[in-house]
Each structure stands twice: as C-alpha cells, then as structure tokens.
Amino acid sequence: MTTKAVVVFSGGQDSTTCLIQAMQQYDEVHAITFDYGQRHSGEIQVAEQLAKDLGIASHKVLDVGLLNELAISALTRDNIPVSHELMDNGLPNTFVPGRNILFLTLAGIYAYQLGAEAVITGVCETDFSGYPDCRNDFIKAMESALVQGMDRQLNLVTPLMWLNKAETWALADKFDSLELVKNQTLTCYNGIKGDGCGECPACHLRRNGLEEYLNNKAQVMKSLDDKCSKN
C-alpha cells in the first residue's frame, strides 16, 4: 500500500524541514501552499522553487484571498508595521486569526481527495511566537473535527511541536539539508530569503536557534534524538 502525506508548505524553515523529513517517511509527498495576500508574498515563489527542486509528487498553490479580507494583521496589511511588542490582547500583531483553522481544513479536504493518511504541519508549541493556533491542544481538536466531519481517519502530524528552534535546525542537518534550509527558505516577515532582514521577530528566532545549534551541535542533536525517540 502506498503511503501518502500532504504537507502544509509555506517555503519557510519549519515547513521545508517537515517536507524534507516527510520525503523519507512516505512513498508520496504532496504539498499545499496558501496565497492569502500575505505580506511576505515572495514565500509562494520560494515554495514553488523548493517543491520543484525537491521533486515531490505534486504542489498545489491555493488562492485563499478571502482570509485577507477578514483577518487584519501585520501579515495581511502592509501599512501595519511588524512589532516586537504584544497587543492589548496578549498576542503578537503578526497573528492572523483563523489562519491555521482554514489551512488545516483545506489541507484535510485535499488529503481526502488524494487518499492521504496524514497532513503534516510545522507548527510548534515550544517556539510558537504566541500564536494560539500553533498549540498541541488546538491541533488535536482540529484533527478530531476533521475525522468526525469527513468520517475518515486522518492524522495531523506535527514533527516540530516540542522542538525548539535549535533542534529544528538539527533536524534539517540530520537529513543533510542544513545549507538548503538556511539559504533557500523564506521565514522573514519582510520577505527576504535566507538570513532575512535580521530585525523582525521571525529572523531573531531563526538566527538565535541557528547560533545555538552551531555552537552546541552534539548537545542539541542528542536532545533532538531523545525527543524523537519518545514520540
């Protein structure tokens, strides 16, 4: 029986690392990327190029511009500067309400169409940047809703859920993809590939994690292996 997975793929560090890992674990790997008029729209082109370079089974880019109309955020409005400070509600101004609810629902529908048993997403509770829709409780609730709503078994797989950013770098290195992830992905909120702008919260998190990994490779890799063996 052919095993299949759908990866929610933004072209960033986390989803690219998940995609590379999935290619080692499933017979067929499909990716789905969402165009919602995001601030860093260059990630769509990056995702398309990476999908082509990695040779996955298919890559679908889906227009979900309606999210931009409904969700006001620094990631959906160019006139809202990305802030390092939390808003009055305790969330960062880069939070896009409903984004992962919509993305995982559509990815689940796509998985149903393909006959895939898993949807893989790079959300992480350890370094979740304050986004409530990156928490494990949310993922479990979404998985339950999708299974009940489509009457078909589907696993929402989150390989990075309990990893910190240094361990995510170690995971990329484990699959001999550290340089690819470092140079060819786009995580920066200001849309700059590779090392990014160096100023936004996403760049700080990414750079600090890389420095921690490079300065403590053996220790971080051991921590990664320990966590992977428990899951």
Short mmCIF file of N, CA, C and O in Angstrom, two decimals, residues 155-203:
data_model
loop_
_atom_site.label_atom_id
_atom_site.label_comp_id
_atom_site.label_asym_id
_atom_site.label_seq_id
_atom_site.Cartn_x
_atom_site.Cartn_y
_atom_site.Cartn_z
N ASN A 155 -4.55 11.79 10.19
CA ASN A 155 -3.65 12.21 11.25
C ASN A 155 -3.08 13.59 10.93
O ASN A 155 -2.56 13.81 9.84
N LEU A 156 -3.17 14.50 11.88
CA LEU A 156 -2.46 15.77 11.78
C LEU A 156 -1.12 15.58 12.48
O LEU A 156 -1.06 15.39 13.69
N VAL A 157 -0.06 15.60 11.69
CA VAL A 157 1.28 15.28 12.20
C VAL A 157 2.07 16.58 12.38
O VAL A 157 2.13 17.41 11.48
N THR A 158 2.67 16.72 13.56
CA THR A 158 3.40 17.95 13.90
C THR A 158 4.81 17.60 14.38
O THR A 158 5.08 17.55 15.58
N PRO A 159 5.74 17.36 13.45
CA PRO A 159 7.08 16.91 13.84
C PRO A 159 7.85 17.88 14.70
O PRO A 159 8.77 17.48 15.43
N LEU A 160 7.49 19.17 14.65
CA LEU A 160 8.26 20.19 15.37
C LEU A 160 7.59 20.63 16.68
O LEU A 160 8.12 21.52 17.35
N MET A 161 6.48 20.03 17.02
CA MET A 161 5.65 20.55 18.11
C MET A 161 6.43 20.79 19.40
O MET A 161 6.26 21.81 20.07
N TRP A 162 7.33 19.87 19.75
CA TRP A 162 8.03 20.00 21.03
C TRP A 162 9.52 20.33 20.85
O TRP A 162 10.30 20.19 21.78
N LEU A 163 9.90 20.76 19.66
CA LEU A 163 11.29 21.12 19.40
C LEU A 163 11.48 22.63 19.54
O LEU A 163 10.60 23.41 19.18
N ASN A 164 12.65 23.03 20.05
CA ASN A 164 12.98 24.45 19.98
C ASN A 164 13.65 24.71 18.63
O ASN A 164 13.88 23.80 17.84
N LYS A 165 13.95 25.98 18.36
CA LYS A 165 14.45 26.32 17.03
C LYS A 165 15.81 25.70 16.75
O LYS A 165 16.11 25.30 15.62
N ALA A 166 16.65 25.57 17.77
CA ALA A 166 17.95 24.93 17.58
C ALA A 166 17.77 23.48 17.16
O ALA A 166 18.48 22.97 16.28
N GLU A 167 16.82 22.79 17.79
CA GLU A 167 16.56 21.38 17.45
C GLU A 167 15.95 21.25 16.05
O GLU A 167 16.17 20.24 15.37
N THR A 168 15.19 22.26 15.62
CA THR A 168 14.67 22.24 14.26
C THR A 168 15.80 22.34 13.25
O THR A 168 15.80 21.68 12.20
N TRP A 169 16.79 23.18 13.56
CA TRP A 169 17.99 23.23 12.70
C TRP A 169 18.71 21.89 12.69
O TRP A 169 19.19 21.42 11.65
N ALA A 170 18.79 21.27 13.84
CA ALA A 170 19.45 19.96 13.94
C ALA A 170 18.72 18.92 13.09
O ALA A 170 19.35 18.06 12.45
N LEU A 171 17.39 19.00 13.06
CA LEU A 171 16.59 18.06 12.26
C LEU A 171 16.91 18.23 10.78
O LEU A 171 17.06 17.25 10.05
N ALA A 172 17.03 19.48 10.34
CA ALA A 172 17.40 19.72 8.93
C ALA A 172 18.78 19.15 8.65
O ALA A 172 19.01 18.53 7.59
N ASP A 173 19.69 19.32 9.59
CA ASP A 173 21.06 18.81 9.41
C ASP A 173 21.07 17.29 9.39
O ASP A 173 21.85 16.67 8.66
N LYS A 174 20.19 16.69 10.14
CA LYS A 174 20.09 15.23 10.20
C LYS A 174 19.77 14.64 8.82
O LYS A 174 20.18 13.53 8.49
N PHE A 175 19.03 15.43 8.02
CA PHE A 175 18.68 15.00 6.65
C PHE A 175 19.56 15.67 5.60
O PHE A 175 19.16 15.78 4.43
N ASP A 176 20.77 16.11 6.05
CA ASP A 176 21.76 16.71 5.15
C ASP A 176 21.20 17.90 4.37
O ASP A 176 21.51 18.10 3.19
N SER A 177 20.36 18.69 5.03
CA SER A 177 19.69 19.80 4.35
C SER A 177 19.87 21.14 5.06
O SER A 177 19.10 22.07 4.82
N LEU A 178 20.88 21.23 5.91
CA LEU A 178 21.07 22.47 6.67
C LEU A 178 21.30 23.66 5.75
O LEU A 178 20.68 24.72 5.91
N GLU A 179 22.19 23.50 4.77
CA GLU A 179 22.51 24.63 3.88
C GLU A 179 21.31 24.99 3.01
O GLU A 179 21.05 26.17 2.75
N LEU A 180 20.57 23.99 2.54
CA LEU A 180 19.38 24.27 1.74
C LEU A 180 18.38 25.08 2.56
O LEU A 180 17.85 26.10 2.07
N VAL A 181 18.10 24.64 3.77
CA VAL A 181 17.14 25.35 4.61
C VAL A 181 17.65 26.75 4.95
O VAL A 181 16.89 27.72 4.94
N LYS A 182 18.93 26.87 5.22
CA LYS A 182 19.50 28.17 5.59
C LYS A 182 19.43 29.16 4.45
O LYS A 182 19.10 30.34 4.65
N ASN A 183 19.71 28.71 3.23
CA ASN A 183 19.88 29.64 2.11
C ASN A 183 18.68 29.76 1.19
O ASN A 183 18.52 30.78 0.51
N GLN A 184 17.82 28.73 1.15
CA GLN A 184 16.77 28.71 0.13
C GLN A 184 15.35 28.89 0.67
O GLN A 184 14.40 28.90 -0.12
N THR A 185 15.20 29.02 1.98
CA THR A 185 13.86 29.19 2.55
C THR A 185 13.62 30.66 2.90
O THR A 185 14.55 31.45 3.00
N LEU A 186 12.34 30.99 3.10
CA LEU A 186 11.97 32.36 3.44
C LEU A 186 11.10 32.35 4.69
O LEU A 186 9.96 31.87 4.65
N THR A 187 11.66 32.85 5.78
CA THR A 187 10.95 32.92 7.05
C THR A 187 10.68 34.37 7.46
O THR A 187 9.76 34.65 8.21
N CYS A 188 11.47 35.26 6.93
CA CYS A 188 11.45 36.68 7.30
C CYS A 188 10.10 37.34 7.04
O CYS A 188 9.52 37.19 5.96
N TYR A 189 9.59 38.08 8.02
CA TYR A 189 8.31 38.78 7.86
C TYR A 189 8.40 39.90 6.82
O TYR A 189 7.39 40.38 6.34
N ASN A 190 9.61 40.32 6.49
CA ASN A 190 9.78 41.36 5.49
C ASN A 190 10.13 40.80 4.11
O ASN A 190 10.51 41.54 3.20
N GLY A 191 10.02 39.48 3.97
CA GLY A 191 10.08 38.86 2.65
C GLY A 191 11.46 38.68 2.06
O GLY A 191 11.60 38.61 0.84
N ILE A 192 12.49 38.58 2.91
CA ILE A 192 13.86 38.43 2.41
C ILE A 192 14.31 36.98 2.63
O ILE A 192 14.31 36.48 3.76
N LYS A 193 14.69 36.32 1.55
CA LYS A 193 15.07 34.90 1.60
C LYS A 193 16.38 34.71 2.36
O LYS A 193 17.19 35.62 2.48
N GLY A 194 16.58 33.49 2.84
CA GLY A 194 17.83 33.15 3.52
C GLY A 194 17.89 33.76 4.91
O GLY A 194 16.98 33.56 5.72
N ASP A 195 18.94 34.50 5.18
CA ASP A 195 19.13 35.08 6.52
C ASP A 195 18.12 36.16 6.86
O ASP A 195 18.00 36.56 8.01
N GLY A 196 17.39 36.67 5.87
CA GLY A 196 16.32 37.63 6.12
C GLY A 196 16.79 39.02 6.46
O GLY A 196 17.96 39.38 6.25
N CYS A 197 15.88 39.82 7.00
CA CYS A 197 16.20 41.22 7.33
C CYS A 197 17.03 41.33 8.59
O CYS A 197 17.72 42.33 8.81
N GLY A 198 16.96 40.31 9.44
CA GLY A 198 17.73 40.34 10.68
C GLY A 198 17.09 41.13 11.80
O GLY A 198 17.60 41.16 12.92
N GLU A 199 15.93 41.75 11.53
CA GLU A 199 15.32 42.63 12.52
C GLU A 199 13.97 42.15 13.02
O GLU A 199 13.61 42.42 14.17
N CYS A 200 13.21 41.47 12.19
CA CYS A 200 11.85 41.08 12.59
C CYS A 200 11.89 39.92 13.58
O CYS A 200 12.91 39.23 13.71
N PRO A 201 10.79 39.67 14.31
CA PRO A 201 10.77 38.58 15.30
C PRO A 201 11.11 37.21 14.70
O PRO A 201 11.79 36.40 15.34
N ALA A 202 10.64 36.95 13.47
CA ALA A 202 10.92 35.65 12.84
C ALA A 202 12.41 35.48 12.60
O ALA A 202 12.97 34.39 12.78
N CYS A 203 13.08 36.55 12.17
CA CYS A 203 14.52 36.48 11.91
C CYS A 203 15.30 36.28 13.20
O CYS A 203 16.28 35.54 13.23
#
